[in-house]
Amino acid sequence: MILLYFLILIYVVIIAYFNLKYPELRWKWDSINDSNLKFPKNFFWGTATAAHQVEGNCENNNWYDWENSVDEKGLPRIKNNQKSGIACDHWNNYKQDTELLKKLGVSHYRLSIEWSKIEPLQGEFDQSVLNHYSDLISYLIKNNITPYITLHHFTNPCWFDKLGGFEKKSNIKYFKNFCKTVFSIYSKEVKNWCTINEPEVFSVMGYFTGIFPPGKKNPQLAAIVHRNLLIAHTEVYQELKKMKNGDSSSIGIVKNVMQFDPARRWNLFDWIACRVSDLVYNEMSFSYLKYGKIKINIPFFIKLFYEDKQAVKATDFFGLNYYSHIHLKFKFDKYEFFENVYLKNDTMTDMEYTIYPEGLYRAIQRVKLIGKPIIITENGIADKKDDRRKLFIRRYIYAMLRSIKEGVNVKGYFYWTLMDNFEWAEGYDMKFGLYSVDFENQERKLREGSKEYIKIINESK
Ligand code: BGC
């Protein structure tokens, strides 16, 4: 009997500890005044896109192959067998799209350049593609739009994938070579660089859930790819800094942060599922960037140790992508140990997650511990009906401002995304765009809900 009481006591203490240490923040929105949001003078506003999602004709990368392949059951990889195709034809429409940026009143544009177009074969750089990006960059700057260039946003050239992609640490040299080449050409004009977009999403989706290419389901390999991407970031940072214009450039990594909250706050198994997920998804990068250390030991699944003290210095800013949190519920299943559940009072986005502005505040509180300036490099909502976008924009931006008022150095915000585009495994079904796109005739239209963004940009001045 005493033993039972003792075990109950231990259980209660552990649960109380988790509850206190990881509270799920909820604000009473009815009593919050989120009108008139005033920002510091130098705060900047932007929107973001990625090459494969908007440019069109990306036919030489892992995603193109993925879109044109089937799974083990013979089913298409992308919802309704959609293909990225010509996407928004941003390649040809960039001048018109620059006008869209100007209409919003943003001063910054985050875009990625497509490695597979620039270096379609190993070591062979396509001059016409390099010229295209030069034109695009100059055009943006001429129009007073500051570019933030992402060097890797989910896509690998096919030749790089054939060599094993980021599964092999020894392949990082190929990525470094690409980065050095483009940096030597564009760094005179481009002062802001994002090395890798979301190493945790790339590795978890590609190597754990298998929803992204190469569709593997191997937790140990997922962790190795994640680690290699972090190392790639550090090495690229170090190389570019040594080059001409390196000193005057700001180079950072972009990470997605998502909180894992337990579906039942009294259930130890739910908590374990959350803490393990957080370790692999978030803490791994945080610990690497803050201490230069990776230490993961999840028996039978992942064992990974790595140390490089230099990593701590190797980032000028932290690019934070934030969308939402999820609630995990443990289940006894041979293959999946937990499922996502949704609380009935929460408002869903069109993606499988809810509107949770407090989460952006929480994410910023955590990221600030790394001690680097923060830029919100992505934040946005998939909302086909456009009936939640307005609320989403104001509340998330309010949450960000709250952190700034408390002294956190958040320098700018990029809304994801400029216009509807190819949303990876979801195809064209998800409507994240401030502008809708009619993919029959490439017509762009500002959404009603997006006017809230314009309003906030004006208010903030
Ligand atoms: C990615 C984007 C994507 C967005 C919305 C981020 O994880 O960087 O490419 O479109 O989320 O799902």
GROMACS .gro file of C-alpha atoms and ligand atoms in nm:
model
  473
    1MET     CA    1   0.000   0.000   0.000
    2ILE     CA    2   0.278   0.240   0.095
    3LEU     CA    3   0.451   0.159  -0.230
    4LEU     CA    4   0.134   0.247  -0.420
    5TYR     CA    5   0.103   0.582  -0.242
    6PHE     CA    6   0.466   0.644  -0.313
    7LEU     CA    7   0.423   0.574  -0.684
    8ILE     CA    8   0.117   0.798  -0.699
    9LEU     CA    9   0.315   1.071  -0.529
   10ILE     CA   10   0.600   1.039  -0.779
   11TYR     CA   11   0.349   1.050  -1.066
   12VAL     CA   12   0.186   1.365  -0.928
   13VAL     CA   13   0.523   1.534  -0.877
   14ILE     CA   14   0.636   1.455  -1.232
   15ILE     CA   15   0.308   1.576  -1.383
   16ALA     CA   16   0.315   1.891  -1.170
   17TYR     CA   17   0.673   1.955  -1.281
   18PHE     CA   18   0.582   1.925  -1.650
   19ASN     CA   19   0.273   2.141  -1.605
   20LEU     CA   20   0.470   2.417  -1.439
   21LYS     CA   21   0.769   2.399  -1.671
   22TYR     CA   22   0.574   2.384  -1.997
   23PRO     CA   23   0.253   2.581  -1.954
   24GLU     CA   24   0.022   2.612  -2.252
   25LEU     CA   25  -0.021   2.983  -2.278
   26ARG     CA   26  -0.374   3.111  -2.349
   27TRP     CA   27  -0.466   3.480  -2.354
   28LYS     CA   28  -0.811   3.624  -2.296
   29TRP     CA   29  -0.851   3.789  -2.634
   30ASP     CA   30  -1.173   3.966  -2.535
   31SER     CA   31  -0.986   4.182  -2.293
   32ILE     CA   32  -0.688   4.251  -2.520
   33ASN     CA   33  -0.666   4.572  -2.718
   34ASP     CA   34  -0.490   4.476  -3.039
   35SER     CA   35  -0.584   4.785  -3.236
   36ASN     CA   36  -0.317   5.036  -3.332
   37LEU     CA   37   0.001   4.835  -3.328
   38LYS     CA   38   0.305   5.061  -3.304
   39PHE     CA   39   0.645   4.919  -3.394
   40PRO     CA   40   1.001   5.043  -3.341
   41LYS     CA   41   1.119   5.278  -3.617
   42ASN     CA   42   1.351   5.037  -3.795
   43PHE     CA   43   1.119   4.739  -3.788
   44PHE     CA   44   1.069   4.603  -4.140
   45TRP     CA   45   0.784   4.427  -4.320
   46GLY     CA   46   0.802   4.175  -4.600
   47THR     CA   47   0.658   3.867  -4.763
   48ALA     CA   48   0.826   3.540  -4.855
   49THR     CA   49   0.819   3.278  -5.131
   50ALA     CA   50   1.034   2.983  -5.240
   51ALA     CA   51   1.151   2.907  -5.595
   52HIS     CA   52   0.994   2.565  -5.644
   53GLN     CA   53   0.661   2.690  -5.516
   54VAL     CA   54   0.630   2.993  -5.745
   55GLU     CA   55   0.879   3.001  -6.031
   56GLY     CA   56   0.760   2.722  -6.255
   57ASN     CA   57   0.954   2.470  -6.464
   58CYS     CA   58   1.171   2.339  -6.183
   59GLU     CA   59   1.232   2.012  -6.362
   60ASN     CA   60   1.569   1.916  -6.237
   61ASN     CA   61   1.520   1.864  -5.868
   62ASN     CA   62   1.404   1.599  -5.620
   63TRP     CA   63   1.054   1.748  -5.600
   64TYR     CA   64   0.997   1.721  -5.974
   65ASP     CA   65   1.086   1.352  -5.957
   66TRP     CA   66   0.868   1.311  -5.649
   67GLU     CA   67   0.567   1.475  -5.814
   68ASN     CA   68   0.605   1.238  -6.104
   69SER     CA   69   0.637   0.921  -5.901
   70VAL     CA   70   0.396   0.696  -5.711
   71ASP     CA   71   0.412   0.538  -5.369
   72GLU     CA   72   0.431   0.167  -5.281
   73LYS     CA   73   0.057   0.134  -5.345
   74GLY     CA   74   0.084   0.302  -5.684
   75LEU     CA   75  -0.078   0.623  -5.556
   76PRO     CA   76   0.041   0.974  -5.643
   77ARG     CA   77   0.262   1.151  -5.393
   78ILE     CA   78   0.086   1.487  -5.421
   79LYS     CA   79  -0.280   1.543  -5.341
   80ASN     CA   80  -0.494   1.467  -5.646
   81ASN     CA   81  -0.183   1.399  -5.846
   82GLN     CA   82  -0.111   1.771  -5.886
   83LYS     CA   83   0.224   1.889  -6.024
   84SER     CA   84   0.408   2.213  -5.961
   85GLY     CA   85   0.424   2.276  -6.338
   86ILE     CA   86   0.457   2.643  -6.424
   87ALA     CA   87   0.328   2.738  -6.077
   88CYS     CA   88   0.285   3.119  -6.064
   89ASP     CA   89   0.527   3.162  -6.352
   90HIS     CA   90   0.711   3.399  -6.120
   91TRP     CA   91   1.016   3.337  -6.339
   92ASN     CA   92   0.856   3.546  -6.614
   93ASN     CA   93   0.624   3.755  -6.399
   94TYR     CA   94   0.867   3.889  -6.145
   95LYS     CA   95   0.823   4.249  -6.259
   96GLN     CA   96   0.448   4.232  -6.220
   97ASP     CA   97   0.499   4.055  -5.886
   98THR     CA   98   0.728   4.333  -5.767
   99GLU     CA   99   0.431   4.566  -5.819
  100LEU     CA  100   0.230   4.339  -5.589
  101LEU     CA  101   0.494   4.382  -5.322
  102LYS     CA  102   0.487   4.758  -5.361
  103LYS     CA  103   0.109   4.767  -5.334
  104LEU     CA  104   0.134   4.594  -4.997
  105GLY     CA  105   0.380   4.857  -4.876
  106VAL     CA  106   0.643   4.601  -4.777
  107SER     CA  107   1.012   4.689  -4.800
  108HIS     CA  108   1.154   4.334  -4.796
  109TYR     CA  109   1.111   4.017  -5.001
  110ARG     CA  110   1.242   3.675  -4.900
  111LEU     CA  111   1.290   3.446  -5.198
  112SER     CA  112   1.496   3.140  -5.275
  113ILE     CA  113   1.720   3.076  -5.571
  114GLU     CA  114   1.692   2.734  -5.728
  115TRP     CA  115   2.014   2.537  -5.701
  116SER     CA  116   1.896   2.281  -5.959
  117LYS     CA  117   1.848   2.552  -6.221
  118ILE     CA  118   2.176   2.727  -6.144
  119GLU     CA  119   2.382   2.406  -6.133
  120PRO     CA  120   2.179   2.155  -6.336
  121LEU     CA  121   2.477   1.921  -6.361
  122GLN     CA  122   2.746   1.881  -6.101
  123GLY     CA  123   2.998   2.162  -6.143
  124GLU     CA  124   2.822   2.315  -6.447
  125PHE     CA  125   2.669   2.652  -6.382
  126ASP     CA  126   2.407   2.789  -6.621
  127GLN     CA  127   2.500   3.146  -6.709
  128SER     CA  128   2.152   3.237  -6.838
  129VAL     CA  129   1.999   3.133  -6.505
  130LEU     CA  130   2.262   3.328  -6.312
  131ASN     CA  131   2.177   3.629  -6.529
  132HIS     CA  132   1.809   3.586  -6.460
  133TYR     CA  133   1.860   3.605  -6.085
  134SER     CA  134   2.092   3.904  -6.131
  135ASP     CA  135   1.814   4.083  -6.319
  136LEU     CA  136   1.556   3.991  -6.058
  137ILE     CA  137   1.777   4.110  -5.771
  138SER     CA  138   1.860   4.439  -5.944
  139TYR     CA  139   1.496   4.495  -6.028
  140LEU     CA  140   1.390   4.446  -5.666
  141ILE     CA  141   1.658   4.683  -5.541
  142LYS     CA  142   1.572   4.942  -5.806
  143ASN     CA  143   1.218   4.927  -5.667
  144ASN     CA  144   1.336   4.975  -5.309
  145ILE     CA  145   1.267   4.617  -5.209
  146THR     CA  146   1.544   4.456  -5.004
  147PRO     CA  147   1.599   4.090  -5.097
  148TYR     CA  148   1.660   3.814  -4.843
  149ILE     CA  149   1.794   3.518  -5.037
  150THR     CA  150   1.741   3.161  -4.920
  151LEU     CA  151   2.006   2.923  -5.050
  152HIS     CA  152   1.822   2.600  -4.978
  153HIS     CA  153   1.445   2.574  -4.954
  154PHE     CA  154   1.360   2.201  -4.958
  155THR     CA  155   1.482   2.122  -5.312
  156ASN     CA  156   1.799   1.936  -5.414
  157PRO     CA  157   1.931   1.904  -5.768
  158CYS     CA  158   1.879   1.547  -5.892
  159TRP     CA  159   2.254   1.490  -5.931
  160PHE     CA  160   2.309   1.586  -5.566
  161ASP     CA  161   2.036   1.348  -5.453
  162LYS     CA  162   2.192   1.068  -5.654
  163LEU     CA  163   2.511   1.121  -5.456
  164GLY     CA  164   2.310   1.071  -5.137
  165GLY     CA  165   2.209   1.435  -5.074
  166PHE     CA  166   2.234   1.545  -4.713
  167GLU     CA  167   2.231   1.187  -4.590
  168LYS     CA  168   2.610   1.206  -4.625
  169LYS     CA  169   2.812   1.461  -4.436
  170SER     CA  170   3.077   1.439  -4.708
  171ASN     CA  171   2.826   1.583  -4.959
  172ILE     CA  172   2.807   1.918  -4.781
  173LYS     CA  173   3.101   2.034  -4.992
  174TYR     CA  174   2.880   2.039  -5.304
  175PHE     CA  175   2.630   2.269  -5.137
  176LYS     CA  176   2.911   2.490  -5.011
  177ASN     CA  177   3.050   2.518  -5.360
  178PHE     CA  178   2.711   2.631  -5.493
  179CYS     CA  179   2.672   2.884  -5.210
  180LYS     CA  180   3.018   3.031  -5.266
  181THR     CA  181   2.955   3.065  -5.637
  182VAL     CA  182   2.628   3.255  -5.600
  183PHE     CA  183   2.761   3.462  -5.311
  184SER     CA  184   3.056   3.576  -5.520
  185ILE     CA  185   2.814   3.697  -5.787
  186TYR     CA  186   2.531   3.851  -5.585
  187SER     CA  187   2.682   3.961  -5.254
  188LYS     CA  188   2.761   4.308  -5.382
  189GLU     CA  189   2.387   4.375  -5.399
  190VAL     CA  190   2.240   4.115  -5.164
  191LYS     CA  191   2.323   4.176  -4.799
  192ASN     CA  192   2.092   3.924  -4.632
  193TRP     CA  193   2.120   3.549  -4.669
  194CYS     CA  194   1.931   3.253  -4.526
  195THR     CA  195   2.136   2.935  -4.555
  196ILE     CA  196   1.892   2.648  -4.494
  197ASN     CA  197   1.517   2.665  -4.466
  198GLU     CA  198   1.373   2.446  -4.188
  199PRO     CA  199   1.621   2.160  -4.141
  200GLU     CA  200   1.373   1.988  -3.907
  201VAL     CA  201   1.087   1.994  -4.161
  202PHE     CA  202   1.311   1.873  -4.443
  203SER     CA  203   1.440   1.584  -4.233
  204VAL     CA  204   1.121   1.486  -4.049
  205MET     CA  205   0.900   1.498  -4.358
  206GLY     CA  206   1.154   1.338  -4.591
  207TYR     CA  207   1.300   1.075  -4.360
  208PHE     CA  208   1.051   1.010  -4.080
  209THR     CA  209   0.693   1.056  -4.203
  210GLY     CA  210   0.799   1.000  -4.565
  211ILE     CA  211   0.558   1.264  -4.697
  212PHE     CA  212   0.837   1.461  -4.868
  213PRO     CA  213   1.109   1.315  -5.089
  214PRO     CA  214   1.288   1.080  -5.063
  215GLY     CA  215   0.995   0.926  -4.870
  216LYS     CA  216   1.204   0.731  -4.622
  217LYS     CA  217   1.085   0.631  -4.277
  218ASN     CA  218   1.394   0.597  -4.068
  219PRO     CA  219   1.423   0.804  -3.746
  220GLN     CA  220   1.800   0.760  -3.714
  221LEU     CA  221   1.857   0.873  -4.071
  222ALA     CA  222   1.618   1.167  -4.018
  223ALA     CA  223   1.832   1.279  -3.724
  224ILE     CA  224   2.151   1.240  -3.928
  225VAL     CA  225   2.010   1.450  -4.214
  226HIS     CA  226   1.896   1.711  -3.962
  227ARG     CA  227   2.245   1.722  -3.812
  228ASN     CA  228   2.410   1.744  -4.155
  229LEU     CA  229   2.190   2.038  -4.250
  230LEU     CA  230   2.291   2.217  -3.931
  231ILE     CA  231   2.656   2.148  -4.007
  232ALA     CA  232   2.600   2.268  -4.365
  233HIS     CA  233   2.463   2.592  -4.225
  234THR     CA  234   2.770   2.643  -4.006
  235GLU     CA  235   3.018   2.560  -4.282
  236VAL     CA  236   2.843   2.781  -4.537
  237TYR     CA  237   2.834   3.064  -4.285
  238GLN     CA  238   3.206   3.030  -4.216
  239GLU     CA  239   3.299   3.013  -4.586
  240LEU     CA  240   3.086   3.310  -4.691
  241LYS     CA  241   3.212   3.523  -4.406
  242LYS     CA  242   3.568   3.473  -4.533
  243MET     CA  243   3.475   3.596  -4.881
  244LYS     CA  244   3.461   3.947  -5.021
  245ASN     CA  245   3.148   4.120  -4.880
  246GLY     CA  246   3.127   3.850  -4.614
  247ASP     CA  247   3.179   4.096  -4.331
  248SER     CA  248   2.908   4.329  -4.448
  249SER     CA  249   2.655   4.047  -4.503
  250SER     CA  250   2.405   3.918  -4.256
  251ILE     CA  251   2.379   3.539  -4.273
  252GLY     CA  252   2.135   3.329  -4.074
  253ILE     CA  253   1.952   3.000  -4.050
  254VAL     CA  254   1.575   2.959  -4.077
  255LYS     CA  255   1.403   2.724  -3.836
  256ASN     CA  256   1.042   2.623  -3.794
  257VAL     CA  257   0.931   2.614  -3.433
  258MET     CA  258   0.624   2.418  -3.334
  259GLN     CA  259   0.515   2.343  -2.980
  260PHE     CA  260   0.400   1.996  -2.881
  261ASP     CA  261   0.141   2.026  -2.607
  262PRO     CA  262  -0.014   1.723  -2.439
  263ALA     CA  263  -0.378   1.650  -2.525
  264ARG     CA  264  -0.428   1.547  -2.159
  265ARG     CA  265  -0.213   1.747  -1.922
  266TRP     CA  266  -0.241   1.479  -1.652
  267ASN     CA  267  -0.127   1.195  -1.873
  268LEU     CA  268   0.239   1.100  -1.844
  269PHE     CA  269   0.246   0.919  -2.179
  270ASP     CA  270   0.117   1.229  -2.358
  271TRP     CA  271   0.392   1.428  -2.191
  272ILE     CA  272   0.657   1.180  -2.295
  273ALA     CA  273   0.535   1.192  -2.656
  274CYS     CA  274   0.556   1.573  -2.643
  275ARG     CA  275   0.899   1.596  -2.484
  276VAL     CA  276   1.049   1.340  -2.723
  277SER     CA  277   0.898   1.517  -3.026
  278ASP     CA  278   1.027   1.849  -2.899
  279LEU     CA  279   1.375   1.708  -2.849
  280VAL     CA  280   1.400   1.590  -3.208
  281TYR     CA  281   1.213   1.875  -3.374
  282ASN     CA  282   1.319   2.181  -3.173
  283GLU     CA  283   1.574   2.119  -2.902
  284MET     CA  284   1.825   1.956  -3.135
  285SER     CA  285   1.873   2.281  -3.333
  286PHE     CA  286   1.850   2.503  -3.026
  287SER     CA  287   2.117   2.310  -2.844
  288TYR     CA  288   2.338   2.308  -3.154
  289LEU     CA  289   2.307   2.684  -3.207
  290LYS     CA  290   2.338   2.776  -2.841
  291TYR     CA  291   2.597   2.527  -2.713
  292GLY     CA  292   2.738   2.368  -3.029
  293LYS     CA  293   2.610   2.032  -2.907
  294ILE     CA  294   2.368   1.765  -3.021
  295LYS     CA  295   2.282   1.491  -2.777
  296ILE     CA  296   1.993   1.257  -2.853
  297ASN     CA  297   1.948   0.913  -2.709
  298ILE     CA  298   1.605   0.761  -2.761
  299PRO     CA  299   1.651   0.386  -2.709
  300PHE     CA  300   1.578   0.178  -3.022
  301PHE     CA  301   1.516   0.492  -3.232
  302ILE     CA  302   1.785   0.757  -3.234
  303LYS     CA  303   2.133   0.783  -3.098
  304LEU     CA  304   2.326   1.089  -3.203
  305PHE     CA  305   2.604   1.290  -3.044
  306TYR     CA  306   2.787   1.575  -3.206
  307GLU     CA  307   2.989   1.868  -3.087
  308ASP     CA  308   3.132   2.174  -3.258
  309LYS     CA  309   3.182   2.477  -3.039
  310GLN     CA  310   3.232   2.697  -3.347
  311ALA     CA  311   2.865   2.651  -3.435
  312VAL     CA  312   2.770   2.888  -3.154
  313LYS     CA  313   2.920   3.184  -3.338
  314ALA     CA  314   2.804   3.086  -3.683
  315THR     CA  315   2.482   3.277  -3.731
  316ASP     CA  316   2.408   3.649  -3.750
  317PHE     CA  317   2.035   3.612  -3.702
  318PHE     CA  318   1.777   3.349  -3.623
  319GLY     CA  319   1.503   3.321  -3.885
  320LEU     CA  320   1.190   3.198  -3.712
  321ASN     CA  321   0.911   3.035  -3.910
  322TYR     CA  322   0.603   2.996  -3.696
  323TYR     CA  323   0.256   2.864  -3.777
  324SER     CA  324   0.103   2.676  -3.483
  325HIS     CA  325   0.130   2.411  -3.214
  326ILE     CA  326  -0.016   2.062  -3.198
  327HIS     CA  327  -0.169   1.849  -2.923
  328LEU     CA  328  -0.039   1.498  -2.893
  329LYS     CA  329  -0.227   1.204  -2.750
  330PHE     CA  330  -0.039   0.884  -2.681
  331LYS     CA  331  -0.177   0.566  -2.833
  332PHE     CA  332  -0.078   0.203  -2.809
  333ASP     CA  333   0.006   0.117  -3.163
  334LYS     CA  334   0.294  -0.078  -3.305
  335TYR     CA  335   0.388   0.193  -3.558
  336GLU     CA  336   0.252   0.524  -3.438
  337PHE     CA  337   0.280   0.612  -3.075
  338PHE     CA  338   0.071   0.925  -3.080
  339GLU     CA  339  -0.191   1.113  -3.274
  340ASN     CA  340  -0.280   1.481  -3.315
  341VAL     CA  341  -0.602   1.588  -3.153
  342TYR     CA  342  -0.785   1.919  -3.183
  343LEU     CA  343  -0.951   2.099  -2.896
  344LYS     CA  344  -1.310   2.182  -2.972
  345ASN     CA  345  -1.293   2.556  -2.903
  346ASP     CA  346  -0.994   2.611  -3.128
  347THR     CA  347  -1.026   2.755  -3.477
  348MET     CA  348  -0.868   2.544  -3.749
  349THR     CA  349  -0.671   2.681  -4.043
  350ASP     CA  350  -0.709   2.487  -4.369
  351MET     CA  351  -0.391   2.301  -4.277
  352GLU     CA  352  -0.405   2.042  -3.999
  353TYR     CA  353  -0.342   2.295  -3.726
  354THR     CA  354  -0.522   2.569  -3.540
  355ILE     CA  355  -0.489   2.945  -3.505
  356TYR     CA  356  -0.265   2.994  -3.202
  357PRO     CA  357  -0.105   3.341  -3.182
  358GLU     CA  358   0.020   3.283  -2.827
  359GLY     CA  359   0.248   3.022  -2.980
  360LEU     CA  360   0.440   3.286  -3.173
  361TYR     CA  361   0.501   3.465  -2.844
  362ARG     CA  362   0.613   3.138  -2.685
  363ALA     CA  363   0.841   3.060  -2.978
  364ILE     CA  364   1.004   3.403  -2.957
  365GLN     CA  365   1.061   3.361  -2.581
  366ARG     CA  366   1.246   3.039  -2.652
  367VAL     CA  367   1.444   3.162  -2.951
  368LYS     CA  368   1.564   3.469  -2.763
  369LEU     CA  369   1.772   3.240  -2.540
  370ILE     CA  370   2.004   3.181  -2.835
  371GLY     CA  371   2.100   3.545  -2.805
  372LYS     CA  372   2.081   3.647  -3.172
  373PRO     CA  373   1.855   3.902  -3.338
  374ILE     CA  374   1.533   3.738  -3.452
  375ILE     CA  375   1.355   3.778  -3.783
  376ILE     CA  376   1.016   3.622  -3.841
  377THR     CA  377   1.098   3.469  -4.177
  378GLU     CA  378   0.756   3.302  -4.224
  379ASN     CA  379   0.413   3.329  -4.069
  380GLY     CA  380   0.081   3.296  -4.246
  381ILE     CA  381  -0.246   3.110  -4.283
  382ALA     CA  382  -0.397   2.876  -4.540
  383ASP     CA  383  -0.750   3.012  -4.563
  384LYS     CA  384  -0.938   2.943  -4.883
  385LYS     CA  385  -1.256   3.109  -4.763
  386ASP     CA  386  -1.056   3.410  -4.647
  387ASP     CA  387  -1.270   3.432  -4.336
  388ARG     CA  388  -0.988   3.392  -4.078
  389ARG     CA  389  -0.694   3.570  -4.242
  390LYS     CA  390  -0.775   3.911  -4.098
  391LEU     CA  391  -0.794   3.782  -3.743
  392PHE     CA  392  -0.486   3.565  -3.790
  393ILE     CA  393  -0.274   3.854  -3.914
  394ARG     CA  394  -0.368   4.096  -3.638
  395ARG     CA  395  -0.338   3.849  -3.353
  396TYR     CA  396  -0.008   3.694  -3.455
  397ILE     CA  397   0.143   4.035  -3.517
  398TYR     CA  398   0.010   4.152  -3.182
  399ALA     CA  399   0.181   3.852  -3.018
  400MET     CA  400   0.509   3.942  -3.185
  401LEU     CA  401   0.478   4.306  -3.078
  402ARG     CA  402   0.419   4.197  -2.720
  403SER     CA  403   0.759   4.026  -2.720
  404ILE     CA  404   0.923   4.333  -2.872
  405LYS     CA  405   0.772   4.552  -2.602
  406GLU     CA  406   0.919   4.317  -2.345
  407GLY     CA  407   1.260   4.384  -2.492
  408VAL     CA  408   1.317   4.101  -2.742
  409ASN     CA  409   1.512   4.202  -3.051
  410VAL     CA  410   1.278   4.106  -3.335
  411LYS     CA  411   1.385   4.304  -3.639
  412GLY     CA  412   1.134   4.220  -3.909
  413TYR     CA  413   0.842   4.008  -4.024
  414PHE     CA  414   0.778   3.822  -4.350
  415TYR     CA  415   0.424   3.709  -4.420
  416TRP     CA  416   0.398   3.368  -4.582
  417THR     CA  417   0.319   3.412  -4.863
  418LEU     CA  418   0.295   3.672  -5.135
  419MET     CA  419   0.055   3.472  -5.354
  420ASP     CA  420  -0.106   3.129  -5.368
  421ASN     CA  421   0.144   2.869  -5.477
  422PHE     CA  422   0.245   2.504  -5.484
  423GLU     CA  423   0.213   2.392  -5.122
  424TRP     CA  424   0.436   2.084  -5.147
  425ALA     CA  425   0.245   1.758  -5.073
  426GLU     CA  426  -0.083   1.954  -5.057
  427GLY     CA  427  -0.044   2.077  -5.416
  428TYR     CA  428  -0.240   2.391  -5.499
  429ASP     CA  429  -0.521   2.326  -5.250
  430MET     CA  430  -0.380   2.542  -4.973
  431LYS     CA  431  -0.435   2.914  -5.015
  432PHE     CA  432  -0.169   3.093  -4.813
  433GLY     CA  433  -0.142   3.390  -5.051
  434LEU     CA  434  -0.203   3.753  -4.968
  435TYR     CA  435  -0.296   3.753  -5.337
  436SER     CA  436  -0.506   3.476  -5.486
  437VAL     CA  437  -0.382   3.337  -5.816
  438ASP     CA  438  -0.599   3.211  -6.098
  439PHE     CA  439  -0.374   2.937  -6.232
  440GLU     CA  440  -0.556   2.936  -6.568
  441ASN     CA  441  -0.454   3.288  -6.661
  442GLN     CA  442  -0.203   3.387  -6.389
  443GLU     CA  443  -0.423   3.668  -6.267
  444ARG     CA  444  -0.343   3.785  -5.912
  445LYS     CA  445  -0.600   3.948  -5.682
  446LEU     CA  446  -0.552   4.097  -5.339
  447ARG     CA  447  -0.764   3.910  -5.084
  448GLU     CA  448  -0.996   4.109  -4.856
  449GLY     CA  449  -0.836   3.959  -4.544
  450SER     CA  450  -0.491   4.066  -4.664
  451LYS     CA  451  -0.587   4.430  -4.634
  452GLU     CA  452  -0.532   4.385  -4.263
  453TYR     CA  453  -0.162   4.343  -4.334
  454ILE     CA  454  -0.152   4.667  -4.532
  455LYS     CA  455  -0.341   4.839  -4.251
  456ILE     CA  456  -0.094   4.720  -3.988
  457ILE     CA  457   0.205   4.824  -4.200
  458ASN     CA  458   0.054   5.172  -4.226
  459GLU     CA  459  -0.039   5.189  -3.857
  460SER     CA  460   0.308   5.085  -3.755
  461LYS     CA  461   0.480   5.377  -3.924
  462BGC     C1  462   0.776   2.618  -4.562
  462BGC     C2  463   0.700   2.674  -4.681
  462BGC     C3  464   0.556   2.627  -4.676
  462BGC     C4  465   0.493   2.683  -4.549
  462BGC     C5  466   0.345   2.657  -4.533
  462BGC     C6  467   0.698   2.622  -4.433
  462BGC     O1  468   0.723   2.506  -4.363
  462BGC     O2  469   0.900   2.682  -4.549
  462BGC     O3  470   0.765   2.637  -4.797
  462BGC     O4  471   0.484   2.661  -4.789
  462BGC     O5  472   0.560   2.627  -4.439
  462BGC     O6  473   0.317   2.524  -4.510
   0.00000   0.00000   0.00000
